[in-house]
mmCIF file of C-alpha atoms and ligand atoms in Angstrom:
data_model
loop_
_atom_site.group_PDB
_atom_site.id
_atom_site.type_symbol
_atom_site.label_atom_id
_atom_site.label_comp_id
_atom_site.label_asym_id
_atom_site.label_seq_id
_atom_site.Cartn_x
_atom_site.Cartn_y
_atom_site.Cartn_z
ATOM 1 C CA MET Y 1 -2.668 25.896 76.422
ATOM 2 C CA GLY Y 2 -2.718 29.655 76.189
ATOM 3 C CA ILE Y 3 -5.604 31.896 75.079
ATOM 4 C CA ARG Y 4 -6.176 31.945 71.316
ATOM 5 C CA LEU Y 5 -7.852 34.479 69.058
ATOM 6 C CA GLY Y 6 -11.678 34.014 69.132
ATOM 7 C CA ASP Y 7 -11.631 32.399 72.584
ATOM 8 C CA GLN Y 8 -13.979 33.632 75.221
ATOM 9 C CA ALA Y 9 -11.992 35.908 77.570
ATOM 10 C CA PRO Y 10 -12.011 34.144 80.931
ATOM 11 C CA ASN Y 11 -13.911 35.928 83.694
ATOM 12 C CA PHE Y 12 -12.491 36.511 87.102
ATOM 13 C CA THR Y 13 -13.055 38.540 90.251
ATOM 14 C CA ALA Y 14 -10.134 40.582 91.499
ATOM 15 C CA ASP Y 15 -9.041 43.375 93.856
ATOM 16 C CA THR Y 16 -8.048 46.529 91.985
ATOM 17 C CA THR Y 17 -7.075 50.068 92.785
ATOM 18 C CA GLU Y 18 -10.734 50.907 92.162
ATOM 19 C CA GLY Y 19 -12.178 48.142 94.399
ATOM 20 C CA THR Y 20 -13.174 44.553 93.669
ATOM 21 C CA ILE Y 21 -14.366 43.910 90.177
ATOM 22 C CA ASP Y 22 -16.055 41.122 88.272
ATOM 23 C CA PHE Y 23 -14.192 41.474 84.846
ATOM 24 C CA HIS Y 24 -17.146 40.734 82.559
ATOM 25 C CA GLN Y 25 -19.450 43.006 84.601
ATOM 26 C CA TRP Y 26 -16.758 45.771 84.676
ATOM 27 C CA LYS Y 27 -16.377 45.786 80.882
ATOM 28 C CA ALA Y 28 -20.145 45.348 80.465
ATOM 29 C CA GLY Y 29 -20.396 45.319 76.598
ATOM 30 C CA SER Y 30 -17.341 47.574 75.954
ATOM 31 C CA TRP Y 31 -14.123 46.710 74.200
ATOM 32 C CA ALA Y 32 -11.326 46.163 76.750
ATOM 33 C CA VAL Y 33 -7.584 46.155 76.872
ATOM 34 C CA LEU Y 34 -6.269 43.936 79.603
ATOM 35 C CA PHE Y 35 -2.481 44.254 79.915
ATOM 36 C CA SER Y 36 0.069 42.943 82.353
ATOM 37 C CA HIS Y 37 3.348 44.446 83.597
ATOM 38 C CA PRO Y 38 5.996 42.709 85.591
ATOM 39 C CA ALA Y 39 6.196 44.719 88.785
ATOM 40 C CA ASP Y 40 5.396 48.069 90.516
ATOM 41 C CA PHE Y 41 8.090 50.716 91.006
ATOM 42 C CA THR Y 42 9.957 49.642 87.881
ATOM 43 C CA PRO Y 43 10.944 52.111 85.158
ATOM 44 C CA VAL Y 44 9.498 50.723 81.921
ATOM 45 C CA CYS Y 45 6.195 49.881 83.625
ATOM 46 C CA THR Y 46 5.944 53.434 85.068
ATOM 47 C CA THR Y 47 6.304 54.918 81.532
ATOM 48 C CA GLU Y 48 3.701 52.426 80.087
ATOM 49 C CA LEU Y 49 1.100 53.062 82.763
ATOM 50 C CA GLY Y 50 1.679 56.760 82.512
ATOM 51 C CA ARG Y 51 1.176 56.709 78.780
ATOM 52 C CA THR Y 52 -2.038 54.647 79.198
ATOM 53 C CA ALA Y 53 -3.399 57.247 81.572
ATOM 54 C CA ALA Y 54 -2.513 60.108 79.195
ATOM 55 C CA LEU Y 55 -4.405 58.276 76.329
ATOM 56 C CA LYS Y 56 -7.703 57.957 78.313
ATOM 57 C CA GLU Y 57 -9.685 60.137 75.784
ATOM 58 C CA GLU Y 58 -8.295 58.086 72.841
ATOM 59 C CA PHE Y 59 -9.497 54.812 74.465
ATOM 60 C CA ALA Y 60 -12.791 56.351 75.484
ATOM 61 C CA ARG Y 61 -13.673 57.623 72.034
ATOM 62 C CA ARG Y 62 -13.141 54.077 70.687
ATOM 63 C CA GLY Y 63 -15.415 52.649 73.392
ATOM 64 C CA VAL Y 64 -12.479 50.844 75.117
ATOM 65 C CA LYS Y 65 -11.908 50.376 78.821
ATOM 66 C CA VAL Y 66 -8.346 49.636 79.970
ATOM 67 C CA ILE Y 67 -7.193 47.623 82.951
ATOM 68 C CA ALA Y 68 -3.716 46.570 84.029
ATOM 69 C CA VAL Y 69 -2.537 43.694 86.113
ATOM 70 C CA SER Y 70 0.581 42.757 88.086
ATOM 71 C CA VAL Y 71 1.314 40.331 90.824
ATOM 72 C CA ASP Y 72 1.934 43.092 93.397
ATOM 73 C CA PRO Y 73 -0.661 43.851 96.040
ATOM 74 C CA VAL Y 74 -3.114 46.695 95.788
ATOM 75 C CA GLY Y 75 -1.366 48.730 98.585
ATOM 76 C CA SER Y 76 1.713 48.719 96.419
ATOM 77 C CA HIS Y 77 -0.174 49.763 93.304
ATOM 78 C CA ARG Y 78 -1.736 52.704 95.283
ATOM 79 C CA SER Y 79 1.652 53.841 96.627
ATOM 80 C CA TRP Y 80 3.050 53.757 93.081
ATOM 81 C CA ALA Y 81 0.201 55.801 91.516
ATOM 82 C CA PRO Y 82 1.728 59.277 92.282
ATOM 83 C CA ASP Y 83 4.890 58.267 90.404
ATOM 84 C CA ILE Y 84 2.809 57.154 87.388
ATOM 85 C CA ALA Y 85 0.947 60.463 87.462
ATOM 86 C CA GLU Y 86 4.147 62.534 87.656
ATOM 87 C CA VAL Y 87 5.953 60.629 84.935
ATOM 88 C CA GLY Y 88 2.950 60.415 82.555
ATOM 89 C CA GLY Y 89 1.559 63.849 83.399
ATOM 90 C CA THR Y 90 -1.960 62.460 84.164
ATOM 91 C CA GLU Y 91 -3.508 61.007 87.276
ATOM 92 C CA LEU Y 92 -3.873 57.216 87.238
ATOM 93 C CA ASN Y 93 -7.428 56.915 85.711
ATOM 94 C CA PHE Y 94 -7.874 53.189 85.148
ATOM 95 C CA PRO Y 95 -7.797 50.217 87.518
ATOM 96 C CA ILE Y 96 -4.780 48.091 88.251
ATOM 97 C CA ILE Y 97 -5.554 44.596 89.308
ATOM 98 C CA ALA Y 98 -3.598 43.176 92.280
ATOM 99 C CA ASP Y 99 -2.823 39.524 91.605
ATOM 100 C CA PRO Y 100 -0.511 38.318 94.424
ATOM 101 C CA ASP Y 101 -1.998 34.783 94.233
ATOM 102 C CA ARG Y 102 -1.489 34.705 90.370
ATOM 103 C CA THR Y 103 -5.141 33.887 89.634
ATOM 104 C CA VAL Y 104 -5.470 36.280 86.720
ATOM 105 C CA SER Y 105 -1.885 35.851 85.554
ATOM 106 C CA GLN Y 106 -2.279 32.076 85.267
ATOM 107 C CA LEU Y 107 -5.812 32.331 83.770
ATOM 108 C CA TYR Y 108 -4.354 34.473 80.940
ATOM 109 C CA ASP Y 109 -0.974 32.634 80.812
ATOM 110 C CA MET Y 110 0.961 35.854 81.557
ATOM 111 C CA ILE Y 111 3.781 34.200 83.534
ATOM 112 C CA HIS Y 112 6.472 32.709 81.282
ATOM 113 C CA PRO Y 113 8.917 30.706 83.439
ATOM 114 C CA GLY Y 114 11.690 31.078 80.901
ATOM 115 C CA GLU Y 115 11.575 34.853 81.399
ATOM 116 C CA GLY Y 116 13.303 34.887 84.717
ATOM 117 C CA ASP Y 117 10.865 34.809 87.616
ATOM 118 C CA THR Y 118 7.216 34.470 88.610
ATOM 119 C CA SER Y 119 6.242 38.004 87.630
ATOM 120 C CA THR Y 120 4.159 38.607 84.524
ATOM 121 C CA VAL Y 121 5.567 39.378 81.121
ATOM 122 C CA ARG Y 122 4.123 42.291 79.098
ATOM 123 C CA SER Y 123 0.949 40.691 77.708
ATOM 124 C CA VAL Y 124 -1.870 42.522 75.954
ATOM 125 C CA PHE Y 125 -5.342 41.187 75.277
ATOM 126 C CA ILE Y 126 -7.780 43.196 73.211
ATOM 127 C CA ILE Y 127 -11.294 41.828 73.996
ATOM 128 C CA ASP Y 128 -14.447 42.805 72.079
ATOM 129 C CA PRO Y 129 -17.854 43.669 73.463
ATOM 130 C CA ALA Y 130 -18.919 40.016 73.196
ATOM 131 C CA ASN Y 131 -15.924 39.097 75.400
ATOM 132 C CA ARG Y 132 -14.057 37.415 72.503
ATOM 133 C CA VAL Y 133 -10.209 37.743 72.442
ATOM 134 C CA ARG Y 134 -9.529 39.593 69.215
ATOM 135 C CA LEU Y 135 -5.761 40.290 69.581
ATOM 136 C CA THR Y 136 -2.923 39.214 71.761
ATOM 137 C CA LEU Y 137 0.605 40.664 72.080
ATOM 138 C CA THR Y 138 3.454 39.389 74.272
ATOM 139 C CA TYR Y 139 6.592 41.586 74.859
ATOM 140 C CA PRO Y 140 9.570 40.683 77.106
ATOM 141 C CA LYS Y 141 10.078 42.541 80.360
ATOM 142 C CA SER Y 142 12.870 44.661 78.953
ATOM 143 C CA VAL Y 143 10.832 46.141 76.036
ATOM 144 C CA GLY Y 144 8.104 48.762 76.506
ATOM 145 C CA ARG Y 145 5.043 48.445 74.370
ATOM 146 C CA ASN Y 146 3.841 50.984 71.776
ATOM 147 C CA PHE Y 147 0.449 52.196 72.795
ATOM 148 C CA GLY Y 148 -0.015 53.936 69.496
ATOM 149 C CA GLU Y 149 0.107 50.476 68.013
ATOM 150 C CA ILE Y 150 -2.571 49.261 70.396
ATOM 151 C CA LEU Y 151 -4.837 52.137 69.278
ATOM 152 C CA ARG Y 152 -4.073 51.385 65.630
ATOM 153 C CA VAL Y 153 -5.099 47.748 65.878
ATOM 154 C CA ILE Y 154 -8.242 48.700 67.787
ATOM 155 C CA ASP Y 155 -9.061 51.028 64.875
ATOM 156 C CA ALA Y 156 -8.337 48.252 62.412
ATOM 157 C CA LEU Y 157 -10.463 45.679 64.317
ATOM 158 C CA GLN Y 158 -13.401 48.030 64.576
ATOM 159 C CA LEU Y 159 -13.189 48.964 60.909
ATOM 160 C CA THR Y 160 -12.890 45.335 59.664
ATOM 161 C CA ASP Y 161 -15.957 44.509 61.878
ATOM 162 C CA ARG Y 162 -17.985 47.224 60.166
ATOM 163 C CA ALA Y 163 -17.161 46.371 56.544
ATOM 164 C CA PRO Y 164 -15.925 43.446 54.484
ATOM 165 C CA VAL Y 165 -12.325 44.780 54.310
ATOM 166 C CA SER Y 166 -8.861 44.069 55.528
ATOM 167 C CA THR Y 167 -6.071 46.494 56.437
ATOM 168 C CA PRO Y 168 -2.769 46.292 54.616
ATOM 169 C CA VAL Y 169 0.784 46.492 55.823
ATOM 170 C CA ASP Y 170 1.414 49.519 57.967
ATOM 171 C CA TRP Y 171 -2.154 50.719 57.654
ATOM 172 C CA ALA Y 172 -3.039 53.844 59.455
ATOM 173 C CA PRO Y 173 -6.551 55.281 59.821
ATOM 174 C CA GLY Y 174 -7.588 57.101 56.618
ATOM 175 C CA ASP Y 175 -5.264 54.953 54.434
ATOM 176 C CA ARG Y 176 -6.727 52.794 51.637
ATOM 177 C CA ILE Y 177 -8.078 49.373 52.623
ATOM 178 C CA ILE Y 178 -8.176 45.983 50.927
ATOM 179 C CA VAL Y 179 -11.521 44.684 49.730
ATOM 180 C CA SER Y 180 -12.394 41.189 51.071
ATOM 181 C CA PRO Y 181 -11.250 38.482 48.583
ATOM 182 C CA ALA Y 182 -14.767 37.029 48.806
ATOM 183 C CA MET Y 183 -16.241 40.118 47.156
ATOM 184 C CA PRO Y 184 -16.335 40.274 43.367
ATOM 185 C CA THR Y 185 -14.693 43.431 41.963
ATOM 186 C CA GLU Y 186 -17.943 44.678 40.368
ATOM 187 C CA GLU Y 187 -19.682 44.470 43.677
ATOM 188 C CA ALA Y 188 -16.739 46.144 45.317
ATOM 189 C CA ARG Y 189 -17.074 49.045 42.830
ATOM 190 C CA GLN Y 190 -20.668 49.500 43.910
ATOM 191 C CA ARG Y 191 -19.943 49.323 47.539
ATOM 192 C CA PHE Y 192 -16.706 51.251 47.894
ATOM 193 C CA GLU Y 193 -15.045 54.377 46.322
ATOM 194 C CA ASP Y 194 -11.873 54.496 44.204
ATOM 195 C CA VAL Y 195 -11.610 50.695 43.771
ATOM 196 C CA GLU Y 196 -8.385 49.745 42.088
ATOM 197 C CA GLU Y 197 -7.788 46.162 40.980
ATOM 198 C CA VAL Y 198 -4.009 45.478 41.172
ATOM 199 C CA ARG Y 199 -4.523 41.706 41.052
ATOM 200 C CA PRO Y 200 -7.847 39.771 40.958
ATOM 201 C CA TYR Y 201 -7.180 39.040 44.645
ATOM 202 C CA LEU Y 202 -5.827 42.504 45.682
ATOM 203 C CA ARG Y 203 -8.387 45.388 45.252
ATOM 204 C CA TRP Y 204 -7.684 48.641 47.006
ATOM 205 C CA ALA Y 205 -10.419 51.047 47.927
ATOM 206 C CA ARG Y 206 -10.937 54.233 49.865
ATOM 207 C CA GLN Y 207 -11.552 53.524 53.583
ATOM 208 C CA PRO Y 208 -15.320 53.445 54.217
ATOM 209 C CA ALA Y 209 -16.827 55.535 57.051
HETATM 210 C C1 BEZ M 301 10.777 47.624 84.035
HETATM 211 O O1 BEZ M 301 9.539 47.906 84.059
HETATM 212 O O2 BEZ M 301 11.602 48.549 83.853
HETATM 213 C C2 BEZ M 301 11.163 46.211 84.207
HETATM 214 C C3 BEZ M 301 10.488 45.384 85.004
HETATM 215 C C4 BEZ M 301 10.965 44.067 85.113
HETATM 216 C C5 BEZ M 301 12.086 43.674 84.414
HETATM 217 C C6 BEZ M 301 12.780 44.535 83.575
HETATM 218 C C7 BEZ M 301 12.312 45.838 83.505
#
């Protein structure tokens, strides 16, 4: 069975472009994005890793460390790094795991045999500081991911951890939030600003700090 939301993110030791890491020690109380790509020297992957490098400050200001994985060896990752830097406009600034024996890929169920070969599909795991898996995404090899969406869901997860709220359809930071159905409207009016009751179960409010 694959990894489900709320599961403990499995730990592993792996070779990366930044040396050998123990995953839980490497993330050490931070949020983490662990994402797989099918292969080195492929076009979509080059754009995705380039974008990730360019977003370093965005991830850092949310307290998030990023790490990529593919089944190619570390020497291949290192040879590919200049292409990623040129395409993305930023030096590679996060580790890429080399997983030629498929240890990490199998642990995280990143190889989907129906998708053509024994390389990884485009999986994303967002993992919280307590090492719980909080969000998973799986894209096919032919479709590049939207890293703006990955930042958006991190913002939503961090907000909904801080306050008893949910984020509505297409929410973006600064938009109104939805008050938790467990909270009575009177209490919501004391706790949040601009509370609007549209239905007894749907109360909007201004996003709390
Ligand atoms: C790519 O990154 O462009 C790619 C990799 C594997 C299969 C299809 C596309």
